[in-house]
Coordinates of C-alpha atoms in Angstrom, one line a residue:
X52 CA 0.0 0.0 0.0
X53 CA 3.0 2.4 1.0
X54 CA 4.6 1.7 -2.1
X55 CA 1.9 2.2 -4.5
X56 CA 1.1 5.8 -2.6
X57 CA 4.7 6.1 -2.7
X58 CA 4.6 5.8 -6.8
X59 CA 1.8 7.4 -7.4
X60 CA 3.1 10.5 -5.6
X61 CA 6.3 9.9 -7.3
X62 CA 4.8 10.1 -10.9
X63 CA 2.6 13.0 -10.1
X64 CA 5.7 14.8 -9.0
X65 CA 7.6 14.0 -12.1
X66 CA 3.9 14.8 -14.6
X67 CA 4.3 18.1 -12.6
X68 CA 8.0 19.4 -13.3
X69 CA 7.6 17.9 -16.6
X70 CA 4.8 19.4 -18.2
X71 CA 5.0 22.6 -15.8
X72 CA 2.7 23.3 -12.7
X73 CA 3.8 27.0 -12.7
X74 CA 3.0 29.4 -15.2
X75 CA 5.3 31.1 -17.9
X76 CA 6.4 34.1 -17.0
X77 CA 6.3 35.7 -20.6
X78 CA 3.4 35.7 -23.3
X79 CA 4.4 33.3 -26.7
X80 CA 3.8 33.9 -29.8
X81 CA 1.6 32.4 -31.6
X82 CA 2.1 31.7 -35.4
X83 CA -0.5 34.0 -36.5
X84 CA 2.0 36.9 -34.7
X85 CA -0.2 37.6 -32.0
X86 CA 0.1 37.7 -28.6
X87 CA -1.0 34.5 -26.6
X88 CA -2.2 35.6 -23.3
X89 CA -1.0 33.3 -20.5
X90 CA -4.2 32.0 -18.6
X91 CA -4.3 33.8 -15.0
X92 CA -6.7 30.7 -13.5
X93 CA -9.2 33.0 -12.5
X94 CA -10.4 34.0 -15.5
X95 CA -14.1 32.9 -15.0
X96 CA -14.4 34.7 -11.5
X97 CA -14.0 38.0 -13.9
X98 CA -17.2 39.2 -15.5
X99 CA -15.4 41.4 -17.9
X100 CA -13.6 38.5 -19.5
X101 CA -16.1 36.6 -21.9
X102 CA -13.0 35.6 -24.1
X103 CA -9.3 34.9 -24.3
X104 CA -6.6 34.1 -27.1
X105 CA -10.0 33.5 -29.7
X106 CA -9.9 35.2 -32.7
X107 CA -12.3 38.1 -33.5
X108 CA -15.5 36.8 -34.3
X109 CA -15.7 37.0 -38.1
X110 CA -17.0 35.4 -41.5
X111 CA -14.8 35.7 -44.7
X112 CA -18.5 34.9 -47.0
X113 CA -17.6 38.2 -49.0
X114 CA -17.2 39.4 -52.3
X115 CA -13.7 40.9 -53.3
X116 CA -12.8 42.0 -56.9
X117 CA -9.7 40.2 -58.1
X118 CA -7.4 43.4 -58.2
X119 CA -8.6 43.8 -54.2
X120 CA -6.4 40.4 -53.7
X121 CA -4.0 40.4 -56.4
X122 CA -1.8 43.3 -57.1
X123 CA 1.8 43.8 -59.6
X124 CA 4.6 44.9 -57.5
X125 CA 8.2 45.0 -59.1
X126 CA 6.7 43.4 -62.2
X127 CA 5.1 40.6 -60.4
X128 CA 1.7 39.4 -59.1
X129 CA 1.1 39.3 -55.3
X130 CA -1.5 38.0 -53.9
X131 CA -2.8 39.6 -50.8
X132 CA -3.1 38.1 -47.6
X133 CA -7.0 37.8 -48.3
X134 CA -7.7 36.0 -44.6
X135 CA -6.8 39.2 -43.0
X136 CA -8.4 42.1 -45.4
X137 CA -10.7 44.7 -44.4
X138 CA -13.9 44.4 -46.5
X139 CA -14.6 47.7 -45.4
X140 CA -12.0 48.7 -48.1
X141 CA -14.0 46.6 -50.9
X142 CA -15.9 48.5 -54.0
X143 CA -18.7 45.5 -53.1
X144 CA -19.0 46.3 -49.4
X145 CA -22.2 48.5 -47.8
X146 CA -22.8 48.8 -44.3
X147 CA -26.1 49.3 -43.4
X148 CA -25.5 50.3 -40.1
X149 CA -26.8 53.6 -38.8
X150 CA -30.2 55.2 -38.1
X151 CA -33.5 52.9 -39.2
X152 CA -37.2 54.1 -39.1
X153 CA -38.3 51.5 -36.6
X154 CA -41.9 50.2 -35.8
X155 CA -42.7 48.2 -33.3
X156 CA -45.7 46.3 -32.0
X157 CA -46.6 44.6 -28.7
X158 CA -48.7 42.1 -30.7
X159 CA -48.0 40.5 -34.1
X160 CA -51.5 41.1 -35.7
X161 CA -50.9 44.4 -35.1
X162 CA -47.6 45.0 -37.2
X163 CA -48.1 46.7 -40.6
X164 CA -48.1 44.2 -43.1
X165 CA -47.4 46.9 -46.1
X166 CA -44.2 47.9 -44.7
X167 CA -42.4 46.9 -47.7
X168 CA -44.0 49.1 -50.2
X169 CA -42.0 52.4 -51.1
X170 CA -45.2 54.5 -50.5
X171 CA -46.2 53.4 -47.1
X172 CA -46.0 56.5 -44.8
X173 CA -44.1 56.0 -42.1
X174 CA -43.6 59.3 -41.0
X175 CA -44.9 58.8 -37.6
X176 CA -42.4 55.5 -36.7
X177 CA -39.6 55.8 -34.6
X178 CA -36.0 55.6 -35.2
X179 CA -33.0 53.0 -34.2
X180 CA -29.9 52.8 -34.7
X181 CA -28.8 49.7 -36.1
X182 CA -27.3 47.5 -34.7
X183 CA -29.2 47.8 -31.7
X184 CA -31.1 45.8 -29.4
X185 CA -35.4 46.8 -29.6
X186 CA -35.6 46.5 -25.7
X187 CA -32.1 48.6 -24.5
X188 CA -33.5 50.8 -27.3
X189 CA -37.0 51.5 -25.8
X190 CA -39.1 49.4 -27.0
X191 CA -40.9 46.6 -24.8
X192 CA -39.5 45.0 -22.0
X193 CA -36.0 42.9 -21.9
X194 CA -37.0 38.8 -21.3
X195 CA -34.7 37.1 -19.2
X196 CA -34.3 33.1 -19.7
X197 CA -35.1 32.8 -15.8
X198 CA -38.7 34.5 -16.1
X199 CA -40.1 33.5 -19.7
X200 CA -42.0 34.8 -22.2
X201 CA -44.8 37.0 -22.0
X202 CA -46.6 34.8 -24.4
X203 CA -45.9 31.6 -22.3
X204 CA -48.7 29.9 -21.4
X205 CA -51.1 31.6 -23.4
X206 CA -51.5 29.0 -25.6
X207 CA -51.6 25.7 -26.3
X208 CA -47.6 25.3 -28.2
X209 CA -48.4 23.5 -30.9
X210 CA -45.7 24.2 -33.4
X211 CA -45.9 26.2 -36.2
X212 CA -48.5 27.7 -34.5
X213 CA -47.1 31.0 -33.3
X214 CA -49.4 33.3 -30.8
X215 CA -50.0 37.0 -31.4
X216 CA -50.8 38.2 -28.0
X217 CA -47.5 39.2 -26.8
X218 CA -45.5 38.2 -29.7
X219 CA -43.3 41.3 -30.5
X220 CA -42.4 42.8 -33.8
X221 CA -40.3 44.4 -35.2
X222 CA -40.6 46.5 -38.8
X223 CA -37.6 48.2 -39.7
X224 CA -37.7 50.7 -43.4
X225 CA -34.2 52.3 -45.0
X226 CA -33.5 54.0 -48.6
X227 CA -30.5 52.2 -49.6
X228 CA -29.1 53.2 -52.9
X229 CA -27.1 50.5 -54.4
X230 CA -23.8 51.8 -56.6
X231 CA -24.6 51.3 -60.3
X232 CA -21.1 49.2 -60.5
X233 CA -22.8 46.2 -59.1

């Protein structure tokens, strides 16, 4: 029995020193040349801290002209490093972030279904700013997963059937003029 304690303590020891029980002292770099953050242990006492050494949440599903990712330099073609461009910088890129006439409705039968059209007149709607979230913004009340939904319980959940007493929506309406290049 002493002897089995004995090497089990023994190889712990050794798993220890070798693979290191204390922490690095400096960051390493990573070979994507950025900084690896050395974990502090404590990270998920912090509230602040919802990530560490993850890339920027992103999607790369975009559009670039060839000459955006290929260029001539000293007589030869270069490709760009097309992981890492800004498609902010493309000819095809339009944000449509910024300030939204907004509509909103406590009760889905009540939402204008003619918001589409160009001559509906929605002078009297509110704005947003997009993105934004409807209930920091104003509008209704923010549902928490511990307290459910308004509409809970007010009917009989039988999918697809959705209710309209207390189902929320949301119309948003925006002029966006697309460039004649595309």
């Amino acid at each position: 029995m002493k002897q089995r304690l004995f090497v089990t303590l023994s190889l712990a020891g050794l798993a220890m020193a070798t693979f290191g029980a204390t922490k690095p002292k400096t960051a390493i770099k990573s070979l994507n040349k950025t900084t690896i953050q050395q974990p502090t242990y404590t990270e998920w006492h912090d509230l602040q801290v919802n990530a560490i050494n993850r890339f920027p949440l992103h999607t790369n599903f975009f559009t670039y002209p060839a000459d955006d990712w290929v260029s001539e330099k000293d007589g030869k073609i270069v490709s760009k490093d097309i992981l890492h461009m800004n498609k902010t910088e493309s000819k095809y890129f339009l944000s449509l972030d910024g300030t939204w006439k907004f509509n909103w409705v406590a009760n889905a039968d009540q939402r204008p279904t003619d918001f589409y059209k160009e001559n509906l007149d929605d002078s009297n709607w509110k704005t947003m700013n997009v993105p934004g979230n409807w209930e920091m913004n104003g509008f209704g009340d923010p549902e928490y997963v511990n307290v459910g939904f308004g509409w809970r319980g007010h009917f009989d959940q039988q999918p697809p059937a959705v209710p309209t007493k207390d189902n929320h929506v949301g119309s948003y309406r925006r002029i966006i003029d697309i460039p004649a290049n595309w």
